[in-house]
Amino acid sequence: MYNNKLIASHWAIAGNHYCGDHVEIADSDFKERMEVIGKVGFQGAGFVELDLLHTKETYGYEEAKKIADANGITEIEVEVLDKWWDSSNAEAQQTKRNVFEAAEKMHARHIKVFGADGDCEKDKFIEEFAKLCKEAENIGTKIAMEFMPFKKDMNCIKQGLEVFRAAGVKNGGFCLDSWHTFMGPSSYDDIALIKPEEIITVELDDGYQELVSGSLWRDTCDYRLPAGEGDFDCRDFIKRVLALGYTGTIGCEIIAIDHRELPLKRAAARAYASLKQYL
């Protein structure tokens, strides 16, 4: 029996939307989402930038935090920063300001970020990552880097470890997603290379070994399944992570066509059950 707190990742409860969709605001009202996932058993929730801005407009962050707390949702995850190292990228810097504001006012546990894709020299990236972690520390949160198979400079566990250790940070590390681990150049054996404190959060989801759409990106957005419904050995993945001594949060970043068509209560229950079967 493990006591890791469980996060209802944004896409698992957002409704009929996917990452990269032109509308990333959840179909359901913030208060309703917090009530539903709290009753199901989750202790945390994830939010993307546009949904955060909508929440700010409709409730205000302070009131939203009270609503979340009242429903037992104390672990707040906000996302996602991309190109955050490029001070000349106005859009990326505005996203950073928006996400950091939400993180500070909602007392977020961590902020999810992406890595470079051949667009930032390694030494500069490490330097900027250290700065980002310091900024996060100043508002009481952490930085969770999500490596992905299609990111040239951050596509595996080993690349992430190189950055974290060179940066010398204590509040920065992995968002360790089973999808990206299985579908990329990492192996489950690489998990043993990680120190537990180098994992900020974990995401447990599933998929098919052979691409359904013919595109890794489209499968990532349309066929990222609840744990236990695909070809990944999710039990082995989470067993290896927990064997490190990891005691942090575990989310379920389900991004699948059939899942996003479900009503909120069914989607939340399905997502929660997908995690609890292994914990």
Short mmCIF file of C-alpha atoms in Angstrom, two decimals:
data_model
loop_
_atom_site.label_atom_id
_atom_site.label_comp_id
_atom_site.label_asym_id
_atom_site.label_seq_id
_atom_site.Cartn_x
_atom_site.Cartn_y
_atom_site.Cartn_z
CA MET A 1 0.00 0.00 0.00
CA TYR A 2 1.46 3.32 -1.07
CA ASN A 3 0.43 6.81 0.01
CA ASN A 4 1.38 8.80 -3.08
CA LYS A 5 -1.14 11.57 -3.69
CA LEU A 6 -2.97 11.22 -6.98
CA ILE A 7 -3.46 14.01 -9.52
CA ALA A 8 -6.30 14.22 -12.02
CA SER A 9 -4.22 15.53 -14.92
CA HIS A 10 -5.87 18.29 -16.95
CA TRP A 11 -6.51 16.26 -20.10
CA ALA A 12 -8.00 13.35 -18.15
CA ILE A 13 -10.91 15.54 -17.00
CA ALA A 14 -10.98 18.36 -19.58
CA GLY A 15 -13.68 16.90 -21.79
CA ASN A 16 -13.56 16.95 -25.57
CA HIS A 17 -10.19 18.67 -25.99
CA TYR A 18 -6.59 17.63 -26.57
CA CYS A 19 -3.16 19.23 -26.28
CA GLY A 20 -2.68 21.61 -29.17
CA ASP A 21 -6.42 22.08 -29.63
CA HIS A 22 -7.36 25.70 -30.29
CA VAL A 23 -9.62 25.56 -27.23
CA GLU A 24 -7.90 24.12 -24.17
CA ILE A 25 -10.49 25.26 -21.63
CA ALA A 26 -12.19 22.35 -19.86
CA ASP A 27 -15.81 21.69 -20.77
CA SER A 28 -16.91 21.62 -17.14
CA ASP A 29 -16.94 24.40 -14.58
CA PHE A 30 -13.96 24.59 -12.20
CA LYS A 31 -16.07 24.08 -9.08
CA GLU A 32 -17.83 21.07 -10.57
CA ARG A 33 -14.51 19.48 -11.55
CA MET A 34 -13.09 19.91 -8.05
CA GLU A 35 -16.21 18.43 -6.46
CA VAL A 36 -16.25 15.43 -8.80
CA ILE A 37 -12.58 14.52 -8.59
CA GLY A 38 -12.54 15.07 -4.83
CA LYS A 39 -15.43 12.64 -4.36
CA VAL A 40 -13.74 10.07 -6.59
CA GLY A 41 -10.62 10.17 -4.40
CA PHE A 42 -8.07 12.40 -6.11
CA GLN A 43 -5.96 14.76 -3.99
CA GLY A 44 -4.65 16.88 -6.86
CA ALA A 45 -5.60 18.47 -10.17
CA GLY A 46 -3.78 19.73 -13.24
CA PHE A 47 -4.48 22.87 -15.24
CA VAL A 48 -3.16 24.26 -18.54
CA GLU A 49 -2.61 27.95 -19.20
CA LEU A 50 -5.85 28.77 -21.04
CA ASP A 51 -7.93 26.93 -18.46
CA LEU A 52 -6.09 28.80 -15.71
CA LEU A 53 -6.86 32.14 -17.34
CA HIS A 54 -10.52 31.15 -17.64
CA THR A 55 -10.56 30.18 -13.97
CA LYS A 56 -8.98 33.52 -13.06
CA GLU A 57 -11.69 35.34 -14.98
CA THR A 58 -14.61 33.34 -13.56
CA TYR A 59 -13.51 32.80 -9.95
CA GLY A 60 -10.19 34.49 -9.30
CA TYR A 61 -7.24 32.39 -8.17
CA GLU A 62 -7.74 32.96 -4.46
CA GLU A 63 -11.36 31.75 -4.57
CA ALA A 64 -10.38 28.85 -6.85
CA LYS A 65 -7.79 27.75 -4.31
CA LYS A 66 -10.41 27.80 -1.56
CA ILE A 67 -12.75 25.67 -3.68
CA ALA A 68 -10.00 23.16 -4.42
CA ASP A 69 -9.00 22.94 -0.74
CA ALA A 70 -12.62 22.48 0.33
CA ASN A 71 -12.79 19.40 -1.88
CA GLY A 72 -9.51 17.91 -0.69
CA ILE A 73 -7.62 18.96 -3.83
CA THR A 74 -4.40 20.24 -2.29
CA GLU A 75 -1.84 19.21 -4.93
CA ILE A 76 -2.05 21.74 -7.77
CA GLU A 77 -0.18 21.18 -11.05
CA VAL A 78 0.08 23.95 -13.65
CA GLU A 79 1.42 23.74 -17.18
CA VAL A 80 3.03 24.08 -19.58
CA LEU A 81 6.08 26.21 -20.37
CA ASP A 82 7.82 25.86 -23.73
CA LYS A 83 10.61 28.04 -25.15
CA TRP A 84 10.85 29.50 -21.64
CA TRP A 85 14.62 29.93 -22.07
CA ASP A 86 14.19 32.37 -24.97
CA SER A 87 13.81 35.89 -23.60
CA SER A 88 13.10 37.20 -27.11
CA ASN A 89 10.04 34.97 -27.55
CA ALA A 90 7.19 37.24 -26.46
CA GLU A 91 4.52 34.53 -26.52
CA ALA A 92 6.60 32.14 -24.42
CA GLN A 93 7.42 34.84 -21.89
CA GLN A 94 3.76 35.82 -21.56
CA THR A 95 2.84 32.19 -20.97
CA LYS A 96 5.53 32.03 -18.31
CA ARG A 97 4.10 35.09 -16.56
CA ASN A 98 0.58 33.67 -16.71
CA VAL A 99 1.56 30.26 -15.40
CA PHE A 100 3.82 31.64 -12.66
CA GLU A 101 1.05 33.95 -11.47
CA ALA A 102 -1.36 31.04 -11.22
CA ALA A 103 1.25 28.86 -9.52
CA GLU A 104 1.95 31.48 -6.88
CA LYS A 105 -1.67 32.35 -6.11
CA MET A 106 -2.93 28.77 -6.14
CA HIS A 107 0.10 27.47 -4.22
CA ALA A 108 0.96 25.01 -6.97
CA ARG A 109 3.07 22.02 -6.07
CA HIS A 110 4.89 22.16 -9.40
CA ILE A 111 5.01 23.65 -12.88
CA LYS A 112 5.43 21.37 -15.90
CA VAL A 113 7.85 22.45 -18.62
CA PHE A 114 9.17 21.14 -21.93
CA GLY A 115 12.79 20.77 -23.00
CA ALA A 116 14.71 22.11 -25.98
CA ASP A 117 14.37 20.78 -29.50
CA GLY A 118 17.62 21.76 -31.18
CA ASP A 119 16.84 25.41 -30.49
CA CYS A 120 19.03 26.08 -27.45
CA GLU A 121 22.72 25.37 -26.90
CA LYS A 122 23.24 22.89 -24.07
CA ASP A 123 25.22 25.11 -21.69
CA LYS A 124 22.72 27.93 -22.08
CA PHE A 125 19.82 25.55 -21.51
CA ILE A 126 21.38 24.30 -18.29
CA GLU A 127 22.01 27.86 -17.14
CA GLU A 128 18.45 28.93 -17.95
CA PHE A 129 17.01 25.85 -16.24
CA ALA A 130 18.86 26.75 -13.05
CA LYS A 131 17.43 30.28 -13.28
CA LEU A 132 13.92 28.95 -13.86
CA CYS A 133 14.18 26.72 -10.81
CA LYS A 134 15.34 29.68 -8.73
CA GLU A 135 12.34 31.71 -9.89
CA ALA A 136 10.09 28.80 -8.96
CA GLU A 137 11.76 28.48 -5.56
CA ASN A 138 11.01 32.15 -4.91
CA ILE A 139 7.27 31.43 -5.14
CA GLY A 140 7.43 28.11 -3.30
CA THR A 141 7.06 25.67 -6.16
CA LYS A 142 9.06 23.18 -8.26
CA ILE A 143 9.86 22.63 -11.93
CA ALA A 144 8.92 19.30 -13.53
CA MET A 145 10.63 18.71 -16.88
CA GLU A 146 8.81 16.36 -19.24
CA PHE A 147 11.10 14.64 -21.72
CA MET A 148 9.39 13.57 -24.95
CA PRO A 149 10.53 11.36 -27.86
CA PHE A 150 10.07 14.17 -30.39
CA LYS A 151 12.23 16.71 -28.50
CA LYS A 152 15.77 16.45 -29.87
CA ASP A 153 17.55 17.68 -26.74
CA MET A 154 15.19 16.30 -24.10
CA ASN A 155 13.87 12.95 -25.27
CA CYS A 156 15.04 10.52 -22.60
CA ILE A 157 15.96 9.94 -18.99
CA LYS A 158 19.70 10.28 -19.54
CA GLN A 159 19.38 13.70 -21.19
CA GLY A 160 17.25 14.90 -18.31
CA LEU A 161 19.69 13.70 -15.68
CA GLU A 162 22.54 15.48 -17.44
CA VAL A 163 20.67 18.78 -17.22
CA PHE A 164 19.44 18.41 -13.64
CA ARG A 165 22.84 17.42 -12.27
CA ALA A 166 24.74 20.09 -14.16
CA ALA A 167 22.24 22.74 -13.02
CA GLY A 168 22.64 21.66 -9.40
CA VAL A 169 19.04 22.39 -8.45
CA LYS A 170 16.98 20.92 -5.62
CA ASN A 171 13.51 21.87 -6.84
CA GLY A 172 13.83 20.74 -10.45
CA GLY A 173 13.57 17.27 -11.93
CA PHE A 174 11.44 14.94 -13.99
CA CYS A 175 7.82 14.78 -14.84
CA LEU A 176 8.34 11.07 -15.49
CA ASP A 177 5.64 9.90 -17.91
CA SER A 178 5.30 6.21 -18.76
CA TRP A 179 4.17 7.15 -22.31
CA HIS A 180 7.32 9.07 -23.15
CA THR A 181 9.50 6.49 -21.43
CA PHE A 182 8.01 3.59 -23.40
CA MET A 183 7.71 5.37 -26.76
CA GLY A 184 11.14 7.01 -26.73
CA PRO A 185 14.79 5.92 -26.49
CA SER A 186 14.66 5.35 -22.72
CA SER A 187 14.21 1.89 -21.25
CA TYR A 188 12.59 0.93 -17.98
CA ASP A 189 16.07 -0.08 -16.81
CA ASP A 190 17.08 3.59 -17.03
CA ILE A 191 14.71 4.38 -14.17
CA ALA A 192 17.29 2.90 -11.80
CA LEU A 193 19.67 5.74 -12.74
CA ILE A 194 17.37 8.30 -11.14
CA LYS A 195 17.56 9.48 -7.54
CA PRO A 196 14.09 9.79 -5.98
CA GLU A 197 14.58 13.51 -5.38
CA GLU A 198 15.16 13.96 -9.13
CA ILE A 199 11.53 13.07 -9.79
CA ILE A 200 9.09 15.91 -9.20
CA THR A 201 5.98 14.07 -10.37
CA VAL A 202 5.03 10.89 -12.24
CA GLU A 203 2.39 10.26 -14.91
CA LEU A 204 1.07 6.76 -15.46
CA ASP A 205 -0.70 6.11 -18.74
CA ASP A 206 -0.74 3.47 -21.46
CA GLY A 207 -0.64 3.04 -25.21
CA TYR A 208 -0.11 0.72 -28.13
CA GLN A 209 3.34 -0.44 -29.17
CA GLU A 210 2.44 0.01 -32.83
CA LEU A 211 1.25 3.46 -33.87
CA VAL A 212 -2.48 3.62 -34.56
CA SER A 213 -2.48 6.86 -36.54
CA GLY A 214 0.93 6.44 -38.16
CA SER A 215 2.13 9.56 -36.32
CA LEU A 216 3.76 9.56 -32.88
CA TRP A 217 2.42 13.05 -32.21
CA ARG A 218 -1.15 12.13 -33.15
CA ASP A 219 -1.02 8.96 -31.08
CA THR A 220 0.27 11.07 -28.19
CA CYS A 221 -2.82 13.28 -28.50
CA ASP A 222 -5.41 10.64 -29.39
CA TYR A 223 -4.35 7.23 -28.08
CA ARG A 224 -2.70 7.86 -24.71
CA LEU A 225 -4.80 5.41 -22.75
CA PRO A 226 -5.63 4.81 -19.10
CA ALA A 227 -3.03 2.60 -17.45
CA GLY A 228 -3.76 -1.08 -17.98
CA GLU A 229 -5.58 -0.68 -21.29
CA GLY A 230 -2.64 -0.85 -23.70
CA ASP A 231 0.65 -2.59 -24.36
CA PHE A 232 2.88 -0.90 -21.78
CA ASP A 233 3.85 -2.82 -18.67
CA CYS A 234 2.48 -0.16 -16.34
CA ARG A 235 2.86 -2.34 -13.27
CA ASP A 236 6.57 -2.80 -13.92
CA PHE A 237 7.01 0.92 -14.62
CA ILE A 238 5.42 2.12 -11.40
CA LYS A 239 7.04 -0.68 -9.39
CA ARG A 240 10.47 0.48 -10.53
CA VAL A 241 9.67 4.12 -9.75
CA LEU A 242 8.38 3.37 -6.26
CA ALA A 243 11.36 1.09 -5.59
CA LEU A 244 13.56 4.18 -5.81
CA GLY A 245 11.85 5.50 -2.70
CA TYR A 246 9.71 8.00 -4.60
CA THR A 247 6.86 9.29 -2.43
CA GLY A 248 5.55 12.20 -4.54
CA THR A 249 2.49 12.71 -6.69
CA ILE A 250 1.27 10.44 -9.47
CA GLY A 251 -0.96 11.71 -12.26
CA CYS A 252 -2.85 10.12 -15.14
CA GLU A 253 -2.32 12.10 -18.34
CA ILE A 254 -4.98 10.32 -20.39
CA ILE A 255 -5.36 11.92 -23.83
CA ALA A 256 -7.55 9.58 -25.83
CA ILE A 257 -10.46 10.00 -28.24
CA ASP A 258 -12.79 7.64 -26.41
CA HIS A 259 -11.93 9.07 -22.99
CA ARG A 260 -12.53 12.71 -23.82
CA GLU A 261 -16.02 11.87 -25.05
CA LEU A 262 -17.01 10.62 -21.58
CA PRO A 263 -19.04 12.76 -19.17
CA LEU A 264 -16.98 14.20 -16.32
CA LYS A 265 -18.00 11.74 -13.61
CA ARG A 266 -17.23 8.70 -15.73
CA ALA A 267 -13.94 10.16 -16.96
CA ALA A 268 -12.82 10.96 -13.41
CA ALA A 269 -13.78 7.53 -12.10
CA ARG A 270 -12.00 5.79 -14.98
CA ALA A 271 -8.87 7.87 -14.47
CA TYR A 272 -8.78 7.23 -10.73
CA ALA A 273 -9.29 3.50 -11.12
CA SER A 274 -6.46 3.35 -13.66
CA LEU A 275 -4.04 4.53 -10.98
CA LYS A 276 -5.41 2.79 -7.90
CA GLN A 277 -5.13 -0.68 -9.43
CA TYR A 278 -1.33 -0.35 -9.15
CA LEU A 279 -1.18 1.43 -5.81
#
